[in-house]
Coordinates of C-alpha atoms and ligand atoms in Angstrom, one line a residue:
M1 CA -17.5 0.3 -23.0
R2 CA -16.4 1.0 -19.5
Y3 CA -13.3 1.7 -18.0
P4 CA -12.5 0.8 -14.3
V5 CA -10.1 2.4 -12.1
Y6 CA -8.5 -0.9 -11.8
K7 CA -8.9 -4.4 -12.6
P8 CA -6.2 -7.2 -11.9
E9 CA -4.8 -9.2 -15.0
I10 CA -5.4 -12.8 -14.2
T11 CA -3.8 -15.2 -16.6
K12 CA -3.0 -19.0 -17.1
N13 CA -1.0 -20.2 -14.7
E14 CA -3.0 -18.6 -11.9
K15 CA -5.8 -21.1 -12.9
I16 CA -3.5 -23.8 -13.1
Y17 CA -2.2 -23.4 -9.6
V18 CA -5.5 -22.7 -8.1
N19 CA -7.0 -25.9 -9.7
E20 CA -3.9 -27.4 -8.4
C21 CA -5.0 -26.3 -4.8
L22 CA -8.5 -27.6 -5.4
D23 CA -7.4 -31.1 -6.7
S24 CA -5.2 -31.8 -3.9
T25 CA -7.7 -30.6 -1.5
W26 CA -5.0 -28.3 0.1
I27 CA -7.4 -25.0 0.2
S28 CA -6.7 -24.0 3.8
S29 CA -3.7 -22.2 5.0
R30 CA -1.0 -25.2 4.3
G31 CA 0.3 -26.1 1.2
K32 CA 2.9 -25.7 -0.7
F33 CA 2.1 -22.2 -2.4
I34 CA 2.1 -20.3 0.8
E35 CA 6.0 -20.9 1.1
K36 CA 6.4 -20.5 -2.8
F37 CA 4.9 -17.2 -2.6
E38 CA 6.6 -16.0 0.6
S39 CA 9.9 -17.0 -0.8
A40 CA 9.2 -15.2 -4.2
V41 CA 8.4 -11.9 -2.2
A42 CA 11.3 -12.3 -0.1
S43 CA 13.8 -12.7 -3.1
F44 CA 11.9 -10.0 -5.1
V45 CA 12.0 -7.5 -2.3
D46 CA 15.4 -8.8 -1.1
V47 CA 14.3 -9.3 2.7
E48 CA 14.9 -12.1 5.0
N49 CA 11.2 -12.9 6.1
A50 CA 8.1 -12.6 4.3
I51 CA 5.1 -13.8 6.1
A52 CA 1.8 -14.1 4.1
V53 CA -1.2 -13.0 6.3
C54 CA -5.0 -12.6 5.0
N55 CA -5.0 -8.9 4.4
G56 CA -2.5 -5.7 4.6
T57 CA -4.4 -4.3 7.7
V58 CA -3.9 -7.2 9.8
A59 CA -0.5 -7.2 8.5
L60 CA 0.0 -3.8 9.9
H61 CA -1.7 -5.0 13.0
L62 CA 1.0 -7.6 13.6
A63 CA 3.9 -5.4 12.6
I64 CA 2.9 -3.0 15.7
E65 CA 1.9 -5.6 18.0
A66 CA 5.1 -7.6 17.7
Y67 CA 7.2 -4.8 18.7
G68 CA 5.0 -4.6 22.0
I69 CA 3.2 -1.4 21.0
G70 CA 0.0 -0.9 22.9
A71 CA -2.0 1.4 25.3
G72 CA 0.0 4.3 26.6
D73 CA 2.1 4.8 23.5
E74 CA 2.1 6.7 20.7
V75 CA 2.4 6.2 17.0
I76 CA 3.0 8.9 14.3
I77 CA 1.4 8.0 11.1
P78 CA 0.7 10.4 8.1
D79 CA -2.7 12.0 8.1
F80 CA -2.9 11.2 4.2
T81 CA -3.1 7.6 3.9
Y82 CA -5.4 4.8 3.9
I83 CA -7.7 4.4 6.7
A84 CA -6.1 0.9 7.5
T85 CA -2.7 2.4 8.5
A86 CA -4.8 4.4 11.5
N87 CA -7.0 1.7 12.5
A88 CA -4.0 -0.8 13.0
V89 CA -2.5 1.5 15.4
K90 CA -5.9 1.6 17.1
Y91 CA -6.4 -2.0 17.5
T92 CA -3.5 -2.5 19.6
G93 CA -4.5 0.4 22.0
A94 CA -1.9 2.9 21.2
Q95 CA -2.7 6.4 20.3
V96 CA -3.0 7.5 16.6
V97 CA -0.8 10.9 15.9
L98 CA -1.2 12.4 12.7
A99 CA 1.4 14.1 10.7
D100 CA 0.9 16.6 7.9
V101 CA 2.2 15.5 4.7
N102 CA 4.1 17.5 2.1
L103 CA 1.7 19.0 -0.5
N104 CA 4.1 18.2 -3.4
S105 CA 5.4 14.6 -2.4
W106 CA 2.0 13.8 -0.7
N107 CA 4.2 12.3 1.7
I108 CA 5.3 12.5 5.4
T109 CA 8.5 14.3 6.2
V110 CA 11.0 14.5 9.0
E111 CA 9.9 17.9 9.9
N112 CA 6.3 17.2 10.5
I113 CA 7.2 13.8 12.3
D114 CA 9.3 16.0 14.3
R115 CA 6.5 18.3 15.2
C116 CA 4.3 15.1 16.5
L117 CA 7.1 13.9 18.8
T118 CA 6.4 13.5 22.7
P119 CA 7.9 11.0 25.3
K120 CA 5.2 8.7 24.5
T121 CA 6.3 8.4 20.8
K122 CA 6.9 4.5 20.0
A123 CA 6.9 4.2 16.5
V124 CA 6.7 6.0 13.1
I125 CA 4.4 4.5 10.2
V126 CA 5.1 5.9 6.8
T127 CA 3.1 5.1 3.9
D128 CA 4.5 5.0 0.4
I129 CA 1.4 7.0 -0.6
Y130 CA 0.2 6.1 -4.2
G131 CA 3.2 3.8 -4.8
T132 CA 6.1 6.3 -3.9
P133 CA 8.2 6.0 -0.8
P134 CA 8.7 9.1 1.2
E135 CA 12.6 10.5 1.9
M136 CA 13.6 7.2 3.8
D137 CA 17.2 8.2 4.5
E138 CA 16.2 11.4 6.6
I139 CA 13.1 9.3 8.2
R140 CA 15.4 6.6 9.1
E141 CA 18.3 8.7 10.6
Y142 CA 15.6 10.6 12.7
C143 CA 14.2 7.3 14.2
S144 CA 17.2 6.0 14.9
I145 CA 18.5 9.1 16.7
K146 CA 15.2 9.4 18.7
N147 CA 15.1 5.6 19.2
L148 CA 11.5 5.1 17.3
I149 CA 10.5 1.8 15.4
L150 CA 10.1 2.5 11.7
I151 CA 7.2 0.6 9.9
E152 CA 6.7 1.0 6.2
D153 CA 3.1 0.5 4.9
A154 CA 4.2 -0.7 1.5
A155 CA 0.9 -1.6 0.8
E156 CA 0.9 0.4 -2.4
S157 CA 4.3 0.2 -3.4
L158 CA 5.7 -3.3 -4.3
G159 CA 7.8 -2.4 -7.2
A160 CA 8.9 0.9 -6.0
V161 CA 12.6 1.5 -5.5
Y162 CA 14.3 4.1 -3.1
K163 CA 17.9 4.7 -4.0
T164 CA 19.0 0.9 -4.3
Q165 CA 16.5 -0.6 -2.1
K166 CA 13.3 -1.9 -3.0
A167 CA 9.8 -0.6 -1.2
G168 CA 9.0 -3.5 1.5
N169 CA 12.8 -3.2 2.6
L170 CA 13.1 0.7 3.7
A171 CA 12.1 0.1 7.6
D172 CA 12.3 -2.0 10.7
V173 CA 9.0 -3.7 9.3
A174 CA 7.3 -3.5 6.2
T175 CA 3.8 -4.8 5.2
L176 CA 2.1 -5.4 1.9
S177 CA -1.8 -5.7 1.0
F178 CA -2.6 -8.0 -2.3
F179 CA -6.0 -6.5 -2.7
G180 CA -7.5 -6.7 -6.2
N181 CA -6.0 -3.4 -7.1
K182 CA -2.5 -3.9 -5.8
T183 CA 0.6 -4.3 -8.0
I184 CA -0.1 -8.2 -7.5
T185 CA -3.2 -9.7 -6.2
T186 CA -4.5 -12.6 -4.0
G187 CA -7.8 -11.4 -3.9
E188 CA -7.6 -10.3 -0.1
G189 CA -4.2 -10.8 1.2
G190 CA -1.2 -9.4 2.8
M191 CA 2.3 -9.6 3.7
V192 CA 4.7 -8.8 6.4
L193 CA 8.3 -8.1 5.7
T194 CA 11.5 -7.9 8.0
N195 CA 15.0 -8.6 8.3
N196 CA 14.4 -9.0 12.2
N197 CA 14.2 -12.7 12.6
E198 CA 13.1 -12.6 16.3
I199 CA 10.1 -10.0 15.0
A200 CA 9.4 -12.7 12.1
Q201 CA 9.0 -15.5 14.7
K202 CA 6.7 -13.4 17.0
I203 CA 4.8 -12.4 14.2
R204 CA 4.1 -16.2 12.9
K205 CA 3.1 -16.9 16.5
L206 CA 0.5 -13.6 16.8
M207 CA -0.9 -14.8 13.5
N208 CA -1.2 -18.3 14.5
Q209 CA -3.5 -18.3 17.7
G210 CA -0.5 -17.4 19.8
N211 CA 0.4 -21.4 19.6
S212 CA 3.1 -22.3 22.1
E213 CA 6.3 -23.5 20.0
K214 CA 6.6 -26.4 22.6
V215 CA 3.2 -27.7 23.5
R216 CA 0.5 -28.2 20.9
Y217 CA -2.7 -26.9 21.5
Y218 CA -1.3 -24.6 24.2
H219 CA -1.5 -20.9 23.6
D220 CA 0.9 -18.9 25.8
I221 CA -0.2 -15.6 24.4
L222 CA -3.1 -14.3 22.9
G223 CA -3.1 -14.3 19.0
Y224 CA -5.2 -14.3 16.2
N225 CA -6.3 -16.3 12.9
Y226 CA -4.7 -13.9 10.2
R227 CA -3.4 -16.7 8.0
M228 CA -3.6 -16.9 4.2
T229 CA -5.1 -19.8 2.3
N230 CA -3.0 -22.1 -0.1
I231 CA -5.6 -20.7 -2.8
Q232 CA -4.8 -17.2 -2.3
A233 CA -1.0 -18.0 -2.3
A234 CA -1.2 -19.8 -5.4
I235 CA -2.7 -16.6 -7.2
G236 CA 0.1 -14.7 -5.7
Y237 CA 2.9 -17.1 -6.7
A238 CA 1.3 -17.2 -10.6
Q239 CA 1.6 -13.1 -10.4
M240 CA 5.0 -12.8 -8.8
Q241 CA 6.1 -14.9 -11.7
R242 CA 5.7 -12.2 -13.9
I243 CA 5.9 -9.1 -11.5
G244 CA 8.5 -7.5 -13.8
S245 CA 6.3 -7.3 -16.8
I246 CA 3.5 -6.2 -14.5
I247 CA 5.6 -3.0 -13.0
N248 CA 7.0 -2.2 -16.6
R249 CA 3.4 -2.0 -17.6
K250 CA 2.3 0.3 -14.8
R251 CA 5.2 2.7 -15.4
K252 CA 4.6 2.7 -18.9
I253 CA 0.6 3.6 -18.5
F254 CA 1.8 6.5 -15.7
E255 CA 4.3 7.7 -18.7
I256 CA 1.6 8.3 -21.3
Y257 CA -0.5 10.0 -18.9
K258 CA 2.0 11.9 -18.1
N259 CA 3.2 13.0 -21.4
E260 CA -0.1 14.0 -22.3
L261 CA -0.8 15.8 -19.1
D262 CA 2.0 17.2 -17.9
G263 CA 1.7 20.8 -17.2
L264 CA -2.1 20.7 -17.1
V265 CA -2.5 18.9 -13.8
Q266 CA -0.3 18.5 -10.7
F267 CA 1.5 15.0 -10.6
Q268 CA 3.0 13.7 -7.4
E269 CA 6.6 15.0 -7.4
I270 CA 8.9 12.0 -7.5
Q271 CA 12.8 12.5 -6.6
E272 CA 15.2 11.3 -9.1
H273 CA 16.6 8.7 -6.8
T274 CA 13.1 7.0 -6.5
K275 CA 11.3 5.0 -8.7
S276 CA 7.5 4.7 -7.8
S277 CA 5.6 1.6 -8.7
Y278 CA 2.8 4.1 -10.0
W279 CA 0.1 2.3 -8.1
M280 CA -2.7 4.4 -9.7
V281 CA -2.3 7.1 -12.0
S282 CA -3.1 9.8 -9.6
F283 CA -3.0 13.9 -9.9
L284 CA -4.3 17.2 -8.5
L285 CA -6.8 19.4 -10.1
R286 CA -7.0 23.2 -9.6
D287 CA -9.6 23.1 -7.2
K288 CA -12.2 20.8 -5.6
F289 CA -14.9 22.0 -7.9
S290 CA -12.9 21.6 -11.1
R291 CA -12.0 18.0 -10.0
N292 CA -15.6 17.1 -8.9
K293 CA -16.8 18.6 -12.6
L294 CA -14.1 16.4 -14.3
M295 CA -15.1 13.1 -12.2
T296 CA -18.8 13.4 -13.5
K297 CA -17.7 14.1 -17.1
L298 CA -15.3 10.9 -17.3
E299 CA -18.3 9.2 -15.7
E300 CA -20.8 10.1 -18.6
N301 CA -18.0 8.6 -20.8
G302 CA -17.9 5.3 -18.9
I303 CA -14.6 6.4 -17.3
E304 CA -14.3 5.4 -13.5
T305 CA -12.3 7.7 -11.2
R306 CA -11.9 7.7 -7.5
P307 CA -11.1 10.9 -5.3
F308 CA -8.2 10.9 -3.2
F309 CA -8.6 9.6 0.5
Y310 CA -9.9 11.7 3.0
P311 CA -7.4 13.2 5.7
V312 CA -7.6 10.3 8.4
N313 CA -8.3 13.5 10.8
K314 CA -11.9 14.2 9.2
M315 CA -13.1 10.4 10.5
P316 CA -15.2 10.8 13.7
F317 CA -12.9 8.4 15.9
Y318 CA -9.7 10.4 14.8
E319 CA -10.5 14.0 15.0
N320 CA -8.9 16.7 17.1
C321 CA -5.5 16.3 15.7
G322 CA -4.2 19.9 15.4
N323 CA -3.2 21.9 12.4
L324 CA -3.3 19.8 9.4
D325 CA -3.1 20.9 6.0
T326 CA -3.9 17.6 4.0
E327 CA -7.4 18.5 2.9
K328 CA -6.4 20.2 0.0
L329 CA -5.1 17.3 -1.3
S330 CA -8.1 15.2 -0.6
D331 CA -10.3 17.9 -2.0
T332 CA -8.3 18.0 -5.6
G333 CA -6.9 14.7 -6.2
I334 CA -8.3 11.9 -8.4
N335 CA -7.1 8.6 -9.5
V336 CA -7.7 7.8 -13.2
P337 CA -7.7 4.1 -14.9
S338 CA -4.5 2.6 -14.6
Y339 CA -4.9 -1.4 -14.9
P340 CA -2.1 -3.2 -16.8
T341 CA -4.3 -4.2 -19.8
L342 CA -5.5 -0.6 -20.7
K343 CA -4.5 0.3 -24.0
E344 CA -2.4 3.3 -25.4
E345 CA -5.2 4.6 -27.5
D346 CA -7.8 4.3 -24.8
I347 CA -5.2 6.2 -22.2
K348 CA -5.0 9.0 -25.0
W349 CA -8.4 9.1 -25.5
I350 CA -9.1 9.4 -21.5
C351 CA -6.7 12.3 -21.6
S352 CA -8.4 14.1 -24.7
I353 CA -11.5 14.3 -22.6
I354 CA -9.6 15.4 -19.5
K355 CA -7.7 18.2 -21.5
N356 CA -11.5 19.1 -22.9
N357 CA -12.7 19.4 -19.3
L358 CA -9.9 21.2 -17.4
Ligands
PLP1 C1 -1.6 2.6 2.2 C2 -2.6 1.4 2.8 N1 -2.2 0.7 3.8 C3 -3.1 -0.7 4.0 C4 -3.9 -0.9 3.0 C5 -4.7 -2.5 3.7 O1 -4.9 -3.6 3.0 P1 -6.1 -4.4 2.9 O2 -7.2 -3.9 2.0 O3 -5.3 -5.4 2.1 O4 -6.2 -4.6 4.1 C6 -4.2 -0.4 2.1 C7 -5.2 -1.0 0.8 O5 -5.8 -0.7 0.4 C8 -3.6 0.8 1.5 O6 -3.6 1.5 0.4

């Protein structure tokens, strides 16, 4: 038996809807499932516009570009995030500025954003790391005072709640990923969410080769083909129909791990007013040596794990970013199996191996 870190659950409706696409030959980026999927996500997150695209990275690229951010501008992002957050900024020609994260919440803070502020700063991207949004009230207030665009990279947090608002609706614009290990998957896929209709319109144009609204096959701006297919949307729509139970299951899986391991390992600090999506169960070990030793032991038992992301500043094309402290997280963090069909007794067995090897 092998326990992967993640595998999506594909049920009957995904297959029915995909077959409907195949039978009807609506397999490209037109077809009823795109609209159904977009509406389902918009209504779940409670946001005006949901725009399906082909992955979470291009969703970020579109969100940044739609605000006219580019060469000569700076965008502050957390040093601890998936590389796509940084790359999407770089694609636009803007400069990536890396802010440290808090070692308990693993998230960006106003204090760390403020240290990176310059007259060239145009936007801040927060990542809801491992499914947990940062302190958004403080960050929103700061961005509003400093006149900065706020972008939420919610790739990992669909289903999380900050106070009364859902993740994906916590900033000027937000992005989702539907990669196979995300709360909802479409294989590859992503979405841009915003309450700003003008920005939404711009994003639809940019993702569609910059097509003029007035003249067919006339392209009055440089655009991209970042469209999602009807087949991908069919899978996503089927998943959205049972998102409540998927999220409940993820929370339950986290609770079992937490009950077994609390006090022995360091979980992410989550404020009372925040509910995480618990994208992947994650925790820190004492040091890099014990983390790596535990990973080897779990692998010997068929249990796959993942180390935390490297800090962005460790990549050769993002170096020279100042005095950053996120290496500790990256060196000691681990993701353990958290897929929805994982059974309680298997989690307890995995935890027993963890406890014996701390
Ligand atoms: C925080 C974060 N941002 C962006 C992405 C990029 O999404 P995708 O892989 O769909 O391009 C991911 C996906 O892993 C992610 O975790």
